[in-house]
């Protein structure tokens, strides 16, 4: 495809001369969203708190399905275009090299590092960034991963040892639930050295999806359950339930604008497949960088019979 446009020299100079536009001494995700240039760009979406968005789904009881689906499609297109613009800005900063590249990478790291609060069922709005920001962050990170998600030779450059490096400690906190537990006696030594852009983008994307898409899907599931409960109340003759039902239905449609965008869903599925492929590469490489999973003994060596496609006799 066409190369994304280069960052205009004036904007690049502004970003370099005022580094707080890319990175500030924020201690919370909400502050990073509100107080940096990239935060203000990435947060633009279709939030449930926007009155104009809510009005697009007003009077649902009198609307046709085609009308509602048309409004949803229009909003999804706008959100997708916004995500594309944010991605192009970040790519231009990264391609500028030097200080702009380093500060942009640091901003992406901070965007996930400072938003651990988003994992909670009821995150504090003054601590965690908004749902629109976190979902867009995931979409932007997915776009950064597009060049290598479907290319096995590039995917092979993902270094899982990054997870044992000091650089990853903030992105993937120590208290993150592990697939396989480990005792202190067999803890792996921290990984040292530098890591390539593919590796950093890969794990930033994984964490961004965990903080944005994961909680959003959980809330969407709870919303469906609540709708079912209220609908049951309506059938029982509860007049107050009808107003609540259409309010929840409006929230459902607005939530699905960001969750069910075609490009976002496609990129998420592609990244999930890429992560599985990369993990298998690591597990079968013998490097053992995946904590508790890789290395000798995890993948059994094939017998000569299995390599020839012949079933080995019992006991072999």
mmCIF file of C-alpha atoms in Angstrom:
data_model
loop_
_atom_site.group_PDB
_atom_site.id
_atom_site.type_symbol
_atom_site.label_atom_id
_atom_site.label_comp_id
_atom_site.label_asym_id
_atom_site.label_seq_id
_atom_site.Cartn_x
_atom_site.Cartn_y
_atom_site.Cartn_z
ATOM 1 C CA UNK A 1 0.000 0.000 0.000
ATOM 2 C CA UNK A 2 0.923 3.667 -0.130
ATOM 3 C CA UNK A 3 3.404 4.971 2.401
ATOM 4 C CA UNK A 4 1.704 7.052 5.131
ATOM 5 C CA UNK A 5 2.287 10.786 4.760
ATOM 6 C CA UNK A 6 5.305 12.294 6.493
ATOM 7 C CA UNK A 7 4.724 14.505 9.503
ATOM 8 C CA UNK A 8 4.668 18.183 8.450
ATOM 9 C CA UNK A 9 7.968 19.853 9.501
ATOM 10 C CA UNK A 10 6.119 22.484 11.559
ATOM 11 C CA UNK A 11 4.300 19.832 13.638
ATOM 12 C CA UNK A 12 7.510 17.845 14.096
ATOM 13 C CA UNK A 13 9.358 20.938 15.348
ATOM 14 C CA UNK A 14 6.493 21.706 17.720
ATOM 15 C CA UNK A 15 6.581 18.177 19.124
ATOM 16 C CA UNK A 16 10.339 18.262 19.618
ATOM 17 C CA UNK A 17 10.484 21.744 21.085
ATOM 18 C CA UNK A 18 7.622 21.007 23.508
ATOM 19 C CA UNK A 19 8.175 17.402 24.607
ATOM 20 C CA UNK A 20 5.247 17.630 27.040
ATOM 21 C CA UNK A 21 3.002 17.378 23.989
ATOM 22 C CA UNK A 22 4.129 13.775 23.608
ATOM 23 C CA UNK A 23 5.018 12.897 27.157
ATOM 24 C CA UNK A 24 4.386 14.545 30.488
ATOM 25 C CA UNK A 25 4.984 13.576 34.095
ATOM 26 C CA UNK A 26 1.553 11.972 34.279
ATOM 27 C CA UNK A 27 0.939 9.490 37.043
ATOM 28 C CA UNK A 28 -2.483 8.327 35.848
ATOM 29 C CA UNK A 29 -3.911 7.249 32.510
ATOM 30 C CA UNK A 30 -6.621 9.902 32.612
ATOM 31 C CA UNK A 31 -3.960 12.613 32.906
ATOM 32 C CA UNK A 32 -2.009 11.201 29.963
ATOM 33 C CA UNK A 33 -5.189 11.236 27.879
ATOM 34 C CA UNK A 34 -6.107 14.818 28.758
ATOM 35 C CA UNK A 35 -2.644 16.365 28.999
ATOM 36 C CA UNK A 36 -0.765 15.221 25.900
ATOM 37 C CA UNK A 37 -1.196 15.894 22.198
ATOM 38 C CA UNK A 38 -1.387 12.206 21.342
ATOM 39 C CA UNK A 39 -3.805 11.593 24.190
ATOM 40 C CA UNK A 40 -6.202 14.201 22.876
ATOM 41 C CA UNK A 41 -5.964 12.782 19.362
ATOM 42 C CA UNK A 42 -6.423 9.141 20.358
ATOM 43 C CA UNK A 43 -9.373 9.761 22.691
ATOM 44 C CA UNK A 44 -11.703 11.054 19.952
ATOM 45 C CA UNK A 45 -14.495 8.525 19.453
ATOM 46 C CA UNK A 46 -18.196 7.935 20.017
ATOM 47 C CA UNK A 47 -18.529 7.841 23.816
ATOM 48 C CA UNK A 48 -21.797 7.182 25.619
ATOM 49 C CA UNK A 49 -21.246 10.486 27.451
ATOM 50 C CA UNK A 50 -21.481 12.523 24.217
ATOM 51 C CA UNK A 51 -24.976 14.016 23.950
ATOM 52 C CA UNK A 52 -24.735 14.245 20.153
ATOM 53 C CA UNK A 53 -23.990 10.535 19.897
ATOM 54 C CA UNK A 54 -26.864 9.656 22.239
ATOM 55 C CA UNK A 55 -29.257 11.777 20.160
ATOM 56 C CA UNK A 56 -28.417 9.709 17.075
ATOM 57 C CA UNK A 57 -30.144 6.781 18.791
ATOM 58 C CA UNK A 58 -33.048 8.692 20.340
ATOM 59 C CA UNK A 59 -36.654 7.405 20.179
ATOM 60 C CA UNK A 60 -35.613 3.817 19.432
ATOM 61 C CA UNK A 61 -39.179 2.617 20.005
ATOM 62 C CA UNK A 62 -40.254 4.380 16.787
ATOM 63 C CA UNK A 63 -37.165 3.679 14.660
ATOM 64 C CA UNK A 64 -36.760 0.950 12.054
ATOM 65 C CA UNK A 65 -33.942 -1.566 12.249
ATOM 66 C CA UNK A 66 -32.511 -0.316 8.949
ATOM 67 C CA UNK A 67 -32.406 3.247 10.287
ATOM 68 C CA UNK A 68 -30.553 2.236 13.453
ATOM 69 C CA UNK A 69 -28.105 0.054 11.534
ATOM 70 C CA UNK A 70 -27.473 2.954 9.143
ATOM 71 C CA UNK A 71 -26.626 5.306 12.024
ATOM 72 C CA UNK A 72 -24.354 2.657 13.533
ATOM 73 C CA UNK A 73 -22.569 2.154 10.218
ATOM 74 C CA UNK A 74 -22.063 5.911 9.768
ATOM 75 C CA UNK A 75 -20.563 6.243 13.247
ATOM 76 C CA UNK A 76 -18.345 3.200 12.737
ATOM 77 C CA UNK A 77 -16.961 4.758 9.567
ATOM 78 C CA UNK A 78 -16.168 7.990 11.425
ATOM 79 C CA UNK A 79 -14.464 6.117 14.270
ATOM 80 C CA UNK A 80 -12.438 4.028 11.803
ATOM 81 C CA UNK A 81 -11.292 7.162 9.969
ATOM 82 C CA UNK A 82 -10.317 8.763 13.284
ATOM 83 C CA UNK A 83 -8.304 5.679 14.244
ATOM 84 C CA UNK A 84 -6.579 5.749 10.857
ATOM 85 C CA UNK A 85 -5.651 9.437 11.306
ATOM 86 C CA UNK A 86 -4.290 8.813 14.810
ATOM 87 C CA UNK A 87 -2.268 5.882 13.484
ATOM 88 C CA UNK A 88 -0.807 7.965 10.657
ATOM 89 C CA UNK A 89 0.236 10.686 13.103
ATOM 90 C CA UNK A 90 1.964 8.167 15.379
ATOM 91 C CA UNK A 91 3.623 6.429 12.428
ATOM 92 C CA UNK A 92 4.895 9.761 11.122
ATOM 93 C CA UNK A 93 6.407 10.559 14.528
ATOM 94 C CA UNK A 94 8.030 7.133 14.697
ATOM 95 C CA UNK A 95 9.427 7.466 11.176
ATOM 96 C CA UNK A 96 10.852 10.886 12.042
ATOM 97 C CA UNK A 97 13.448 9.051 14.112
ATOM 98 C CA UNK A 98 15.590 10.483 16.867
ATOM 99 C CA UNK A 99 13.905 12.148 19.824
ATOM 100 C CA UNK A 100 10.454 12.063 18.192
ATOM 101 C CA UNK A 101 10.634 8.278 17.808
ATOM 102 C CA UNK A 102 11.851 7.712 21.362
ATOM 103 C CA UNK A 103 9.246 10.006 22.907
ATOM 104 C CA UNK A 104 6.449 8.445 20.855
ATOM 105 C CA UNK A 105 7.462 4.940 21.898
ATOM 106 C CA UNK A 106 7.613 6.111 25.489
ATOM 107 C CA UNK A 107 4.132 7.594 25.147
ATOM 108 C CA UNK A 108 2.781 4.258 23.897
ATOM 109 C CA UNK A 109 4.422 2.507 26.844
ATOM 110 C CA UNK A 110 2.964 5.040 29.286
ATOM 111 C CA UNK A 111 -0.478 4.667 27.711
ATOM 112 C CA UNK A 112 -0.620 1.058 28.890
ATOM 113 C CA UNK A 113 1.591 1.438 31.959
ATOM 114 C CA UNK A 114 -0.611 4.106 33.565
ATOM 115 C CA UNK A 115 -3.930 2.401 32.854
ATOM 116 C CA UNK A 116 -3.824 -0.690 35.049
ATOM 117 C CA UNK A 117 -6.892 0.803 36.752
ATOM 118 C CA UNK A 118 -8.877 -0.076 33.605
ATOM 119 C CA UNK A 119 -8.738 -3.763 34.539
ATOM 120 C CA UNK A 120 -11.162 -3.153 37.415
ATOM 121 C CA UNK A 121 -14.868 -3.745 36.928
ATOM 122 C CA UNK A 122 -15.566 -0.150 38.007
ATOM 123 C CA UNK A 123 -12.430 1.886 37.141
ATOM 124 C CA UNK A 124 -12.172 5.364 38.621
ATOM 125 C CA UNK A 125 -12.708 7.957 35.830
ATOM 126 C CA UNK A 126 -10.023 10.254 37.302
ATOM 127 C CA UNK A 127 -7.454 7.436 37.291
ATOM 128 C CA UNK A 128 -8.040 5.363 34.164
ATOM 129 C CA UNK A 129 -8.358 6.794 30.672
ATOM 130 C CA UNK A 130 -11.767 6.715 29.003
ATOM 131 C CA UNK A 131 -13.141 3.666 27.233
ATOM 132 C CA UNK A 132 -12.978 5.536 23.910
ATOM 133 C CA UNK A 133 -9.266 6.250 24.450
ATOM 134 C CA UNK A 134 -8.445 2.664 25.431
ATOM 135 C CA UNK A 135 -10.351 1.114 22.526
ATOM 136 C CA UNK A 136 -8.754 3.534 20.070
ATOM 137 C CA UNK A 137 -5.345 2.825 21.593
ATOM 138 C CA UNK A 138 -5.892 -0.860 20.851
ATOM 139 C CA UNK A 139 -6.960 -0.064 17.298
ATOM 140 C CA UNK A 140 -3.886 2.131 16.762
ATOM 141 C CA UNK A 141 -1.580 -0.532 18.215
ATOM 142 C CA UNK A 142 -3.149 -3.135 15.929
ATOM 143 C CA UNK A 143 -2.419 -0.939 12.912
ATOM 144 C CA UNK A 144 1.207 -0.650 13.998
ATOM 145 C CA UNK A 145 1.351 -4.452 14.005
ATOM 146 C CA UNK A 146 -0.245 -4.914 10.586
ATOM 147 C CA UNK A 147 3.054 -5.157 8.657
ATOM 148 C CA UNK A 148 4.145 -8.278 10.542
ATOM 149 C CA UNK A 149 0.924 -9.925 11.776
ATOM 150 C CA UNK A 150 0.559 -12.096 8.678
ATOM 151 C CA UNK A 151 4.265 -12.429 7.809
ATOM 152 C CA UNK A 152 5.859 -15.400 9.563
ATOM 153 C CA UNK A 153 9.407 -14.233 8.810
ATOM 154 C CA UNK A 154 8.757 -10.884 10.509
ATOM 155 C CA UNK A 155 6.719 -12.471 13.296
ATOM 156 C CA UNK A 156 9.723 -14.645 14.090
ATOM 157 C CA UNK A 157 11.532 -11.469 15.185
ATOM 158 C CA UNK A 158 9.258 -11.122 18.228
ATOM 159 C CA UNK A 159 11.514 -11.718 21.238
ATOM 160 C CA UNK A 160 9.497 -13.213 24.080
ATOM 161 C CA UNK A 161 12.480 -12.636 26.358
ATOM 162 C CA UNK A 162 11.187 -9.055 26.430
ATOM 163 C CA UNK A 163 8.701 -10.201 29.079
ATOM 164 C CA UNK A 164 11.642 -10.830 31.411
ATOM 165 C CA UNK A 165 13.232 -7.454 30.778
ATOM 166 C CA UNK A 166 13.042 -4.400 33.064
ATOM 167 C CA UNK A 167 11.472 -2.497 30.158
ATOM 168 C CA UNK A 168 8.423 -4.768 30.234
ATOM 169 C CA UNK A 169 7.964 -4.658 34.011
ATOM 170 C CA UNK A 170 5.617 -1.681 33.854
ATOM 171 C CA UNK A 171 3.771 -2.746 30.699
ATOM 172 C CA UNK A 172 3.144 -6.258 32.013
ATOM 173 C CA UNK A 173 3.037 -5.859 35.828
ATOM 174 C CA UNK A 174 4.466 -8.503 38.122
ATOM 175 C CA UNK A 175 1.013 -9.274 39.541
ATOM 176 C CA UNK A 176 -0.402 -10.107 36.104
ATOM 177 C CA UNK A 177 -2.013 -13.554 36.154
ATOM 178 C CA UNK A 178 0.361 -16.120 34.675
ATOM 179 C CA UNK A 179 -0.604 -19.088 32.523
ATOM 180 C CA UNK A 180 1.842 -21.251 34.430
ATOM 181 C CA UNK A 181 2.965 -20.475 37.962
ATOM 182 C CA UNK A 182 6.600 -20.605 39.000
ATOM 183 C CA UNK A 183 8.426 -20.800 42.274
ATOM 184 C CA UNK A 184 11.187 -18.459 43.358
ATOM 185 C CA UNK A 185 13.729 -21.220 43.012
ATOM 186 C CA UNK A 186 13.311 -21.510 39.243
ATOM 187 C CA UNK A 187 12.707 -17.850 38.430
ATOM 188 C CA UNK A 188 14.334 -16.890 35.154
ATOM 189 C CA UNK A 189 17.070 -14.279 35.106
ATOM 190 C CA UNK A 190 15.947 -10.871 33.818
ATOM 191 C CA UNK A 191 16.603 -10.359 30.134
ATOM 192 C CA UNK A 192 18.984 -7.571 29.220
ATOM 193 C CA UNK A 193 19.827 -5.686 26.055
ATOM 194 C CA UNK A 194 17.705 -3.793 23.567
ATOM 195 C CA UNK A 195 14.635 -5.065 21.758
ATOM 196 C CA UNK A 196 13.444 -4.341 18.240
ATOM 197 C CA UNK A 197 10.392 -2.302 17.278
ATOM 198 C CA UNK A 198 8.403 -5.391 16.281
ATOM 199 C CA UNK A 199 8.815 -6.862 19.759
ATOM 200 C CA UNK A 200 7.819 -3.658 21.541
ATOM 201 C CA UNK A 201 4.823 -3.054 19.265
ATOM 202 C CA UNK A 202 3.671 -6.665 19.699
ATOM 203 C CA UNK A 203 3.550 -6.605 23.489
ATOM 204 C CA UNK A 204 2.231 -3.039 23.735
ATOM 205 C CA UNK A 205 -0.617 -4.117 21.455
ATOM 206 C CA UNK A 206 -1.353 -7.211 23.530
ATOM 207 C CA UNK A 207 -1.520 -5.152 26.712
ATOM 208 C CA UNK A 208 -3.582 -2.392 25.074
ATOM 209 C CA UNK A 209 -6.195 -4.913 23.958
ATOM 210 C CA UNK A 210 -6.238 -6.415 27.434
ATOM 211 C CA UNK A 211 -6.921 -2.994 28.983
ATOM 212 C CA UNK A 212 -9.399 -1.728 26.382
ATOM 213 C CA UNK A 213 -11.111 -4.493 24.450
ATOM 214 C CA UNK A 214 -11.211 -7.007 27.308
ATOM 215 C CA UNK A 215 -13.126 -4.833 29.821
ATOM 216 C CA UNK A 216 -15.337 -3.427 27.054
ATOM 217 C CA UNK A 217 -16.420 -6.934 26.033
ATOM 218 C CA UNK A 218 -17.121 -7.800 29.674
ATOM 219 C CA UNK A 219 -19.274 -4.675 30.069
ATOM 220 C CA UNK A 220 -21.054 -5.492 26.816
ATOM 221 C CA UNK A 221 -21.894 -8.972 28.121
ATOM 222 C CA UNK A 222 -23.236 -7.550 31.386
ATOM 223 C CA UNK A 223 -25.248 -5.015 29.402
ATOM 224 C CA UNK A 224 -26.907 -7.826 27.422
ATOM 225 C CA UNK A 225 -27.743 -9.629 30.656
ATOM 226 C CA UNK A 226 -29.234 -6.456 32.130
ATOM 227 C CA UNK A 227 -31.309 -5.905 28.993
ATOM 228 C CA UNK A 228 -32.714 -9.414 29.288
ATOM 229 C CA UNK A 229 -33.639 -8.823 32.914
ATOM 230 C CA UNK A 230 -35.376 -5.503 32.179
ATOM 231 C CA UNK A 231 -37.191 -7.008 29.202
ATOM 232 C CA UNK A 232 -38.557 -9.688 31.522
ATOM 233 C CA UNK A 233 -39.802 -6.927 33.842
ATOM 234 C CA UNK A 234 -41.515 -5.218 30.906
ATOM 235 C CA UNK A 235 -43.342 -8.411 30.045
ATOM 236 C CA UNK A 236 -44.519 -8.519 33.652
ATOM 237 C CA UNK A 237 -46.224 -5.151 33.269
ATOM 238 C CA UNK A 238 -43.570 -2.902 34.848
ATOM 239 C CA UNK A 239 -44.134 0.487 33.191
ATOM 240 C CA UNK A 240 -40.899 1.993 34.535
ATOM 241 C CA UNK A 241 -38.912 -0.815 32.944
ATOM 242 C CA UNK A 242 -39.665 0.360 29.401
ATOM 243 C CA UNK A 243 -37.792 3.641 29.813
ATOM 244 C CA UNK A 244 -34.846 1.820 31.344
ATOM 245 C CA UNK A 245 -34.903 -0.739 28.524
ATOM 246 C CA UNK A 246 -34.514 1.865 25.777
ATOM 247 C CA UNK A 247 -31.798 3.663 27.725
ATOM 248 C CA UNK A 248 -29.841 0.415 27.970
ATOM 249 C CA UNK A 249 -30.534 -0.354 24.311
ATOM 250 C CA UNK A 250 -29.096 3.032 23.352
ATOM 251 C CA UNK A 251 -25.983 2.260 25.387
ATOM 252 C CA UNK A 252 -25.708 -1.123 23.656
ATOM 253 C CA UNK A 253 -25.799 0.392 20.166
ATOM 254 C CA UNK A 254 -23.255 3.078 21.054
ATOM 255 C CA UNK A 255 -20.916 0.516 22.629
ATOM 256 C CA UNK A 256 -21.071 -1.633 19.500
ATOM 257 C CA UNK A 257 -19.966 1.278 17.329
ATOM 258 C CA UNK A 258 -16.396 0.861 18.573
ATOM 259 C CA UNK A 259 -16.493 -2.847 19.397
ATOM 260 C CA UNK A 260 -17.858 -4.132 16.095
ATOM 261 C CA UNK A 261 -16.086 -1.960 13.541
ATOM 262 C CA UNK A 262 -15.096 -4.189 10.630
ATOM 263 C CA UNK A 263 -11.416 -3.219 10.537
ATOM 264 C CA UNK A 264 -11.064 -3.397 14.311
ATOM 265 C CA UNK A 265 -12.598 -6.876 14.476
ATOM 266 C CA UNK A 266 -10.502 -8.080 11.537
ATOM 267 C CA UNK A 267 -7.274 -6.719 12.994
ATOM 268 C CA UNK A 268 -8.061 -8.202 16.422
ATOM 269 C CA UNK A 269 -8.629 -11.668 14.959
ATOM 270 C CA UNK A 270 -5.453 -11.388 12.882
ATOM 271 C CA UNK A 271 -3.448 -10.345 15.942
ATOM 272 C CA UNK A 272 -4.872 -13.208 17.997
ATOM 273 C CA UNK A 273 -3.750 -15.639 15.315
ATOM 274 C CA UNK A 274 -0.340 -13.950 15.141
ATOM 275 C CA UNK A 275 0.085 -14.180 18.899
ATOM 276 C CA UNK A 276 -0.729 -17.883 18.811
ATOM 277 C CA UNK A 277 1.701 -18.467 15.959
ATOM 278 C CA UNK A 278 4.434 -16.490 17.710
ATOM 279 C CA UNK A 279 3.905 -18.389 20.979
ATOM 280 C CA UNK A 280 4.170 -21.716 19.129
ATOM 281 C CA UNK A 281 7.386 -20.522 17.463
ATOM 282 C CA UNK A 282 8.800 -19.688 20.878
ATOM 283 C CA UNK A 283 7.691 -22.940 22.472
ATOM 284 C CA UNK A 284 9.219 -25.055 19.723
ATOM 285 C CA UNK A 285 12.431 -23.030 19.477
ATOM 286 C CA UNK A 286 13.900 -24.367 22.719
ATOM 287 C CA UNK A 287 14.842 -20.871 23.859
ATOM 288 C CA UNK A 288 12.502 -21.095 26.844
ATOM 289 C CA UNK A 289 11.850 -17.361 26.994
ATOM 290 C CA UNK A 290 8.147 -17.861 27.657
ATOM 291 C CA UNK A 291 8.171 -18.094 31.391
ATOM 292 C CA UNK A 292 7.279 -21.574 32.594
ATOM 293 C CA UNK A 293 6.385 -22.772 29.105
ATOM 294 C CA UNK A 294 9.356 -22.886 26.771
ATOM 295 C CA UNK A 295 12.575 -24.787 26.882
ATOM 296 C CA UNK A 296 13.572 -28.408 27.120
ATOM 297 C CA UNK A 297 10.841 -30.878 27.983
ATOM 298 C CA UNK A 298 7.835 -28.725 27.089
ATOM 299 C CA UNK A 299 7.364 -30.007 23.533
ATOM 300 C CA UNK A 300 7.950 -33.727 23.345
ATOM 301 C CA UNK A 301 10.343 -34.866 20.666
ATOM 302 C CA UNK A 302 8.727 -36.868 17.889
ATOM 303 C CA UNK A 303 9.573 -40.522 17.558
ATOM 304 C CA UNK A 304 10.816 -41.809 14.173
ATOM 305 C CA UNK A 305 7.411 -43.489 13.671
ATOM 306 C CA UNK A 306 5.558 -40.226 14.263
ATOM 307 C CA UNK A 307 7.804 -38.421 11.813
ATOM 308 C CA UNK A 308 6.925 -41.023 9.189
ATOM 309 C CA UNK A 309 3.227 -40.693 10.029
ATOM 310 C CA UNK A 310 3.039 -44.211 11.494
ATOM 311 C CA UNK A 311 1.381 -44.826 14.832
ATOM 312 C CA UNK A 312 3.886 -46.044 17.399
ATOM 313 C CA UNK A 313 3.007 -49.332 19.146
ATOM 314 C CA UNK A 314 1.725 -49.131 22.733
ATOM 315 C CA UNK A 315 4.441 -48.562 25.304
ATOM 316 C CA UNK A 316 6.876 -46.969 22.855
#
